[in-house]
Short mmCIF file of C-alpha atoms and ligand atoms in Angstrom, two decimals:
data_model
loop_
_atom_site.label_atom_id
_atom_site.label_comp_id
_atom_site.label_asym_id
_atom_site.label_seq_id
_atom_site.Cartn_x
_atom_site.Cartn_y
_atom_site.Cartn_z
CA MET A 170 0.35 -61.00 -19.15
CA LYS A 171 -2.61 -59.92 -17.24
CA ARG A 172 -0.55 -59.28 -14.56
CA ASN A 173 1.62 -57.47 -16.05
CA LEU A 174 -0.94 -54.74 -17.32
CA PHE A 175 -2.10 -54.29 -13.63
CA ARG A 176 1.65 -53.99 -12.42
CA CYS A 177 2.10 -51.28 -15.60
CA LEU A 178 -1.16 -49.52 -14.73
CA GLY A 179 -0.21 -49.80 -11.01
CA LEU A 180 3.49 -47.74 -11.66
CA ALA A 181 1.78 -45.45 -13.79
CA ALA A 182 -1.02 -44.52 -11.61
CA ALA A 183 1.82 -44.01 -8.77
CA LEU A 184 3.87 -41.82 -10.86
CA ALA A 185 0.65 -39.79 -11.93
CA THR A 186 0.32 -38.98 -8.11
CA SER A 187 3.69 -38.50 -7.33
CA SER A 188 3.97 -36.09 -10.41
CA ILE A 189 0.75 -34.41 -8.85
CA ALA A 190 2.14 -34.35 -5.31
CA SER A 191 5.49 -32.92 -6.51
CA ALA A 192 3.51 -30.32 -8.92
CA GLN A 193 2.43 -28.98 -5.50
CA THR A 194 4.69 -26.24 -4.08
CA ALA A 195 4.04 -25.55 -0.10
CA LEU A 196 4.63 -22.29 1.27
CA ARG A 197 4.98 -21.27 4.94
CA MET A 198 3.52 -18.06 6.39
CA GLY A 199 4.65 -17.20 10.03
CA TYR A 200 2.49 -14.48 12.19
CA ALA A 201 2.15 -13.50 15.48
CA LEU A 202 -1.57 -13.70 16.42
CA ALA A 203 -4.47 -16.52 16.87
CA PRO A 204 -5.30 -18.84 13.38
CA ALA A 205 -8.69 -18.02 12.07
CA PRO A 206 -11.44 -17.26 13.27
CA ASN A 207 -9.96 -15.91 15.99
CA SER A 208 -7.45 -13.23 15.08
CA HIS A 209 -7.44 -10.72 11.95
CA TYR A 210 -4.14 -11.98 10.93
CA GLY A 211 -5.49 -15.74 10.86
CA VAL A 212 -8.66 -14.58 8.66
CA ALA A 213 -5.96 -13.12 6.52
CA GLY A 214 -3.95 -16.25 6.32
CA SER A 215 -6.67 -18.85 5.60
CA ALA A 216 -8.21 -15.53 2.87
CA PHE A 217 -4.67 -15.83 0.76
CA ALA A 218 -4.56 -19.97 1.53
CA GLU A 219 -7.64 -20.25 -0.05
CA GLU A 220 -7.81 -17.76 -2.95
CA ILE A 221 -4.17 -19.15 -4.18
CA ALA A 222 -5.41 -22.52 -3.98
CA LYS A 223 -8.16 -21.74 -6.07
CA ARG A 224 -6.17 -19.49 -8.46
CA THR A 225 -3.66 -22.15 -8.74
CA GLN A 226 -5.22 -25.12 -8.81
CA GLY A 227 -3.38 -26.25 -6.28
CA ARG A 228 -0.47 -25.82 -7.19
CA PHE A 229 0.39 -23.40 -4.48
CA LYS A 230 -0.23 -24.43 -0.79
CA ILE A 231 -0.07 -22.28 2.00
CA GLU A 232 1.22 -24.05 5.40
CA GLN A 233 0.36 -21.12 8.57
CA TYR A 234 2.07 -20.98 11.35
CA PRO A 235 0.25 -18.22 14.08
CA ASN A 236 1.15 -17.59 17.47
CA SER A 237 4.42 -16.47 16.82
CA GLN A 238 5.73 -20.21 16.67
CA LEU A 239 8.40 -18.45 13.98
CA GLY A 240 9.94 -16.03 16.01
CA GLY A 241 8.74 -12.58 17.23
CA GLU A 242 7.91 -10.09 14.01
CA ARG A 243 11.54 -8.96 13.33
CA GLU A 244 12.59 -12.59 13.09
CA MET A 245 10.18 -13.41 10.69
CA ILE A 246 11.47 -10.57 8.51
CA GLU A 247 14.88 -11.45 8.80
CA SER A 248 13.72 -15.18 7.74
CA VAL A 249 11.57 -14.36 4.61
CA GLN A 250 14.84 -11.52 3.66
CA LEU A 251 17.10 -14.83 4.31
CA GLY A 252 14.65 -16.84 1.96
CA THR A 253 13.90 -19.14 5.26
CA LEU A 254 10.45 -18.44 5.48
CA ASP A 255 8.42 -17.69 2.54
CA LEU A 256 5.55 -15.63 3.89
CA VAL A 257 5.01 -13.41 6.57
CA VAL A 258 1.71 -10.99 7.65
CA THR A 259 3.34 -8.13 10.10
CA SER A 260 2.71 -5.25 12.14
CA SER A 261 4.18 -2.42 10.28
CA GLY A 262 6.58 -1.96 13.93
CA PRO A 263 9.91 -3.63 13.29
CA VAL A 264 9.08 -2.64 9.58
CA PRO A 265 11.43 0.67 9.18
CA GLY A 266 14.44 -1.73 10.57
CA PHE A 267 14.34 -2.83 7.29
CA VAL A 268 12.96 0.21 4.86
CA PRO A 269 13.07 3.21 7.18
CA GLU A 270 11.04 4.96 4.45
CA THR A 271 7.79 3.37 5.74
CA GLY A 272 7.97 4.77 9.74
CA ILE A 273 6.25 7.36 8.44
CA VAL A 274 2.75 5.60 8.46
CA ASP A 275 3.67 5.12 12.34
CA ILE A 276 3.43 9.00 12.45
CA PRO A 277 0.86 9.21 15.54
CA PHE A 278 -2.36 11.14 14.94
CA LEU A 279 -1.12 11.22 11.23
CA PHE A 280 -4.45 9.60 9.64
CA ARG A 281 -8.10 10.99 10.43
CA ASP A 282 -10.10 7.27 9.80
CA PRO A 283 -9.75 3.74 9.02
CA ALA A 284 -10.86 5.54 5.31
CA HIS A 285 -7.92 8.11 5.34
CA ALA A 286 -5.73 5.77 5.49
CA ARG A 287 -6.62 2.95 3.74
CA ALA A 288 -7.18 5.45 0.74
CA VAL A 289 -3.18 6.56 1.28
CA LEU A 290 -2.53 2.56 1.63
CA ASP A 291 -4.07 1.55 -1.29
CA GLY A 292 -3.54 4.70 -3.66
CA ALA A 293 0.31 5.94 -5.07
CA ILE A 294 1.85 6.96 -1.33
CA GLY A 295 1.16 3.21 -0.20
CA GLN A 296 2.35 1.77 -3.57
CA GLU A 297 5.32 4.07 -3.38
CA LEU A 298 6.26 2.53 0.10
CA LEU A 299 5.45 -0.97 -1.28
CA ALA A 300 8.15 -0.73 -3.92
CA LYS A 301 10.84 0.41 -1.58
CA PHE A 302 10.85 -3.28 -0.31
CA PRO A 303 12.77 -4.80 -2.94
CA ALA A 304 16.06 -2.72 -2.81
CA ARG A 305 16.20 -4.50 1.11
CA ASN A 306 15.38 -7.76 -0.33
CA LEU A 307 11.84 -8.07 0.05
CA ILE A 308 8.25 -8.39 -1.71
CA ALA A 309 5.65 -6.85 0.04
CA LEU A 310 2.43 -7.85 -1.83
CA ALA A 311 -0.20 -5.81 0.53
CA TRP A 312 -0.68 -3.53 3.00
CA GLY A 313 -3.58 -4.65 5.48
CA GLU A 314 -4.28 -3.34 8.72
CA GLN A 315 -5.18 -3.79 12.38
CA GLY A 316 -6.99 -0.83 13.56
CA PHE A 317 -6.29 2.10 15.31
CA ARG A 318 -3.98 1.55 18.65
CA HIS A 319 -5.00 2.21 21.77
CA LEU A 320 -3.18 2.06 25.66
CA THR A 321 -3.95 -0.64 27.92
CA ASN A 322 -1.76 -0.56 31.71
CA ASN A 323 -1.94 -2.01 35.26
CA LYS A 324 -1.07 1.38 36.67
CA ARG A 325 -4.01 3.79 36.57
CA PRO A 326 -6.86 4.94 34.25
CA VAL A 327 -5.10 7.47 31.77
CA GLY A 328 -6.57 10.51 30.31
CA THR A 329 -4.28 12.93 30.20
CA PRO A 330 -0.68 13.65 28.92
CA GLU A 331 0.07 13.86 32.35
CA ASP A 332 -0.85 10.46 33.38
CA MET A 333 1.86 8.86 31.18
CA LYS A 334 4.35 10.01 33.05
CA GLY A 335 6.84 6.91 34.40
CA LEU A 336 4.62 4.33 32.79
CA LYS A 337 7.25 1.18 31.89
CA LEU A 338 5.27 0.78 28.09
CA ARG A 339 6.02 -1.74 26.00
CA THR A 340 6.06 -0.45 22.58
CA MET A 341 7.06 -2.29 19.25
CA GLU A 342 10.25 -2.11 18.37
CA ASN A 343 9.79 1.30 15.93
CA PRO A 344 11.97 4.04 16.35
CA VAL A 345 8.72 6.81 15.96
CA HIS A 346 6.97 4.99 18.09
CA ILE A 347 9.48 5.24 20.67
CA THR A 348 9.84 8.52 20.27
CA ALA A 349 6.33 9.83 21.06
CA PHE A 350 6.33 7.60 24.23
CA ARG A 351 9.24 8.84 25.49
CA THR A 352 7.80 12.65 24.34
CA LEU A 353 4.87 12.05 26.32
CA GLY A 354 6.87 11.34 29.70
CA ALA A 355 6.74 7.27 29.78
CA ALA A 356 9.16 4.94 30.27
CA PRO A 357 8.87 3.02 26.61
CA THR A 358 10.61 -0.38 26.94
CA PRO A 359 10.76 -1.87 23.02
CA MET A 360 9.90 -5.72 23.28
CA ALA A 361 9.06 -8.23 20.86
CA TRP A 362 5.69 -9.37 21.12
CA PRO A 363 5.63 -13.05 22.33
CA GLU A 364 7.50 -11.44 25.62
CA VAL A 365 4.74 -9.26 26.25
CA ILE A 366 2.29 -11.03 28.23
CA THR A 367 5.14 -12.82 30.19
CA GLY A 368 6.27 -9.39 30.97
CA LEU A 369 2.52 -8.06 31.88
CA GLN A 370 2.42 -10.81 34.16
CA GLN A 371 5.37 -10.58 36.11
CA GLY A 372 5.27 -6.45 35.98
CA THR A 373 8.27 -5.91 34.07
CA ILE A 374 6.24 -3.42 32.10
CA ASP A 375 2.97 -1.74 33.46
CA GLY A 376 1.35 -1.64 29.95
CA GLN A 377 1.27 -1.99 26.17
CA GLU A 378 -0.34 -0.70 23.18
CA ASN A 379 -2.63 -2.03 20.64
CA PRO A 380 -5.98 -2.08 18.68
CA ILE A 381 -9.01 -3.70 19.84
CA SER A 382 -8.13 -6.63 17.34
CA VAL A 383 -5.00 -7.75 19.37
CA ILE A 384 -6.32 -6.77 22.81
CA THR A 385 -9.25 -9.11 22.39
CA SER A 386 -7.05 -11.98 20.34
CA ALA A 387 -4.32 -12.28 23.10
CA LYS A 388 -7.34 -12.11 26.07
CA LEU A 389 -5.44 -9.04 27.30
CA SER A 390 -8.05 -8.19 29.42
CA GLN A 391 -6.44 -11.17 31.87
CA VAL A 392 -3.39 -9.27 32.15
CA GLN A 393 -4.58 -5.68 32.02
CA LYS A 394 -7.06 -3.70 34.34
CA PHE A 395 -6.90 -0.45 32.34
CA LEU A 396 -7.87 0.40 28.53
CA THR A 397 -7.95 4.11 27.23
CA LEU A 398 -9.44 4.44 24.05
CA THR A 399 -6.21 6.92 22.71
CA ARG A 400 -6.42 6.45 19.06
CA HIS A 401 -2.46 7.22 18.87
CA VAL A 402 -1.65 5.49 15.86
CA TYR A 403 -3.01 3.71 13.24
CA SER A 404 -1.39 0.35 12.69
CA PRO A 405 -1.18 -1.18 9.47
CA ALA A 406 -0.46 -4.52 8.78
CA VAL A 407 2.14 -5.52 5.38
CA VAL A 408 1.99 -8.93 3.61
CA ILE A 409 5.93 -9.92 3.10
CA LEU A 410 6.99 -12.35 0.47
CA SER A 411 10.68 -13.79 0.44
CA PRO A 412 12.23 -12.68 -3.14
CA LYS A 413 13.87 -16.11 -3.44
CA ILE A 414 9.98 -17.31 -4.03
CA TRP A 415 9.02 -14.31 -5.77
CA GLY A 416 11.94 -14.99 -8.41
CA SER A 417 11.24 -18.59 -9.09
CA LEU A 418 7.12 -17.37 -9.76
CA SER A 419 5.76 -16.81 -13.59
CA GLU A 420 3.70 -13.25 -14.62
CA ALA A 421 0.88 -14.63 -13.94
CA ASP A 422 1.74 -16.41 -10.50
CA LYS A 423 2.94 -12.81 -9.51
CA SER A 424 -0.30 -10.86 -10.54
CA THR A 425 -1.85 -14.04 -8.53
CA PHE A 426 0.08 -13.44 -5.17
CA ARG A 427 -0.98 -9.97 -5.28
CA GLU A 428 -4.28 -10.56 -5.90
CA ALA A 429 -4.58 -12.73 -3.10
CA SER A 430 -2.94 -10.59 -0.61
CA LYS A 431 -5.42 -7.87 -1.79
CA THR A 432 -8.38 -10.40 -0.73
CA ALA A 433 -6.59 -11.52 2.98
CA ALA A 434 -6.06 -7.22 3.35
CA ALA A 435 -9.87 -7.14 2.72
CA ALA A 436 -10.84 -9.91 5.23
CA MET A 437 -7.98 -8.24 7.83
CA ARG A 438 -9.97 -4.87 7.53
CA ARG A 439 -13.64 -6.78 7.59
CA PHE A 440 -12.40 -8.28 11.14
CA VAL A 441 -11.19 -5.17 12.58
CA ASP A 442 -14.54 -3.63 11.53
CA ASP A 443 -16.55 -6.01 12.94
CA LEU A 444 -14.46 -6.15 16.19
CA GLU A 445 -14.20 -2.06 16.60
CA LYS A 446 -18.36 -2.06 16.74
CA ARG A 447 -18.18 -4.91 19.70
CA GLY A 448 -14.78 -5.45 21.37
CA VAL A 449 -15.00 -2.78 23.80
CA ASP A 450 -18.23 -3.76 25.25
CA ASP A 451 -16.49 -7.16 25.12
CA LEU A 452 -13.55 -5.86 27.37
CA LYS A 453 -15.71 -4.29 29.72
CA ALA A 454 -17.90 -7.25 30.08
CA GLN A 455 -14.49 -8.84 30.88
CA GLY A 456 -13.92 -6.47 33.69
CA MET A 457 -11.65 -3.86 32.04
CA GLN A 458 -11.74 -0.09 33.33
CA VAL A 459 -12.09 2.42 29.90
CA VAL A 460 -11.58 5.36 29.80
CA MET A 461 -13.68 6.43 26.57
CA GLY A 462 -11.49 8.70 24.62
CA ILE A 463 -8.66 11.79 25.16
CA ASP A 464 -8.33 15.20 24.26
CA THR A 465 -6.41 14.75 21.16
CA ALA A 466 -5.02 18.29 20.93
CA GLN A 467 -3.62 18.12 24.19
CA PHE A 468 -1.69 14.63 23.24
CA GLN A 469 -0.41 16.98 19.84
CA SER A 470 0.86 19.83 21.71
CA THR A 471 2.96 17.12 23.78
CA LEU A 472 4.32 15.93 21.28
CA ALA A 473 5.26 19.16 19.43
CA PRO A 474 9.17 17.78 20.10
CA ALA A 475 8.16 14.85 18.87
CA TYR A 476 6.47 15.88 15.16
CA ALA A 477 9.85 18.15 14.53
CA GLU A 478 12.06 14.89 14.41
CA TYR A 479 9.74 13.33 12.40
CA ALA A 480 9.54 16.35 9.69
CA LYS A 481 13.18 16.39 9.88
CA LYS A 482 13.75 12.36 9.14
CA TYR A 483 11.11 12.07 6.60
CA GLY A 484 10.12 15.73 5.67
CA GLN A 485 7.42 17.68 6.32
CA ALA A 486 5.39 18.41 2.54
CA ASN A 487 5.66 13.98 2.52
CA ILE A 488 4.06 14.05 5.95
CA ASP A 489 1.44 16.43 5.02
CA ARG A 490 1.10 14.63 1.43
CA ILE A 491 -0.65 12.11 3.58
CA LYS A 492 -2.14 14.33 6.14
CA ASN A 493 -4.06 16.10 3.39
CA TYR A 494 -5.07 13.08 1.13
CA LYS A 495 -8.61 13.47 0.37
O1 PAF B 514 2.00 -4.67 19.05
C1 PAF B 514 3.28 -5.90 18.19
O2 PAF B 514 3.84 -6.29 18.50
C2 PAF B 514 2.04 -5.82 17.40
O3 PAF B 514 0.78 -5.39 16.53
C3 PAF B 514 1.65 -7.42 17.20
C4 PAF B 514 0.67 -7.96 18.83
C5 PAF B 514 2.84 -8.29 16.97
C6 PAF B 514 0.60 -7.55 16.04
O4 PAF B 514 0.81 -7.31 15.00
#
């Protein structure tokens, strides 16, 4: 009798444990860079995971897949679209291939500084752009950031548009960037991030461009000699969720996911702010030769034909709305 009672209690405990276990939904999140604390995507992923676990009392568990384990950014977005991956933290690079309107934020020298970019992306314009994603079978939760992009290469110190001539430059798979670098006289080579380090090592490309956050976390000083602080374009990031998961969430959980993604974006921005202060000194100490700035007006005037194309594609009024945003 006593033994039966213990057996029943044991069974009940086992059932309770398994129902807690099955009540937890694991979601897979992919991104291109190192896990926390070594990249802005890593810290964002961890901030997101912690916030979701806290706000849902552990009903959702975010599993992180860093370092392009699940493919390049375009591939990861495709997987999110198909529902074979739940979440991705990605640069804006391949995003216009899915949501063409977002290309407007990739226009060179569009944003004055991080405060301007953050105000635009967190404000009405940024939210209007996020609202375009569901029509493309993607849910964009929040804008994050990587910082302003700079140029690195192995050929020469670059100070003027003239110095860009003929540089085989890896660009993201982004039509706005490709147009800009072609107009500047470089030979843009669109390539997924996982191939870039090998390309630089083997010399199939001379250089690439990325923010300090990426140049440091991906240890590009080991494969690149020259860095020019061009600040040629602001690099937004975005947290994207699969519509399959979104459709299964209650209204309360949807708002939790949105709030957690804002926490992730804030963590990303803090990381970028911190690195902007000390990253260049670190890269110099690692042996990079740094050109501390460029004549922006000179680059902008060389880019005039590209700006005419952007105006045709995105509408000058829309571009001015971003430029003049206060
Ligand atoms: O250059 C890129 O493709 C992106 O900036 C990177 C490094 C994958 C981070 O999103």
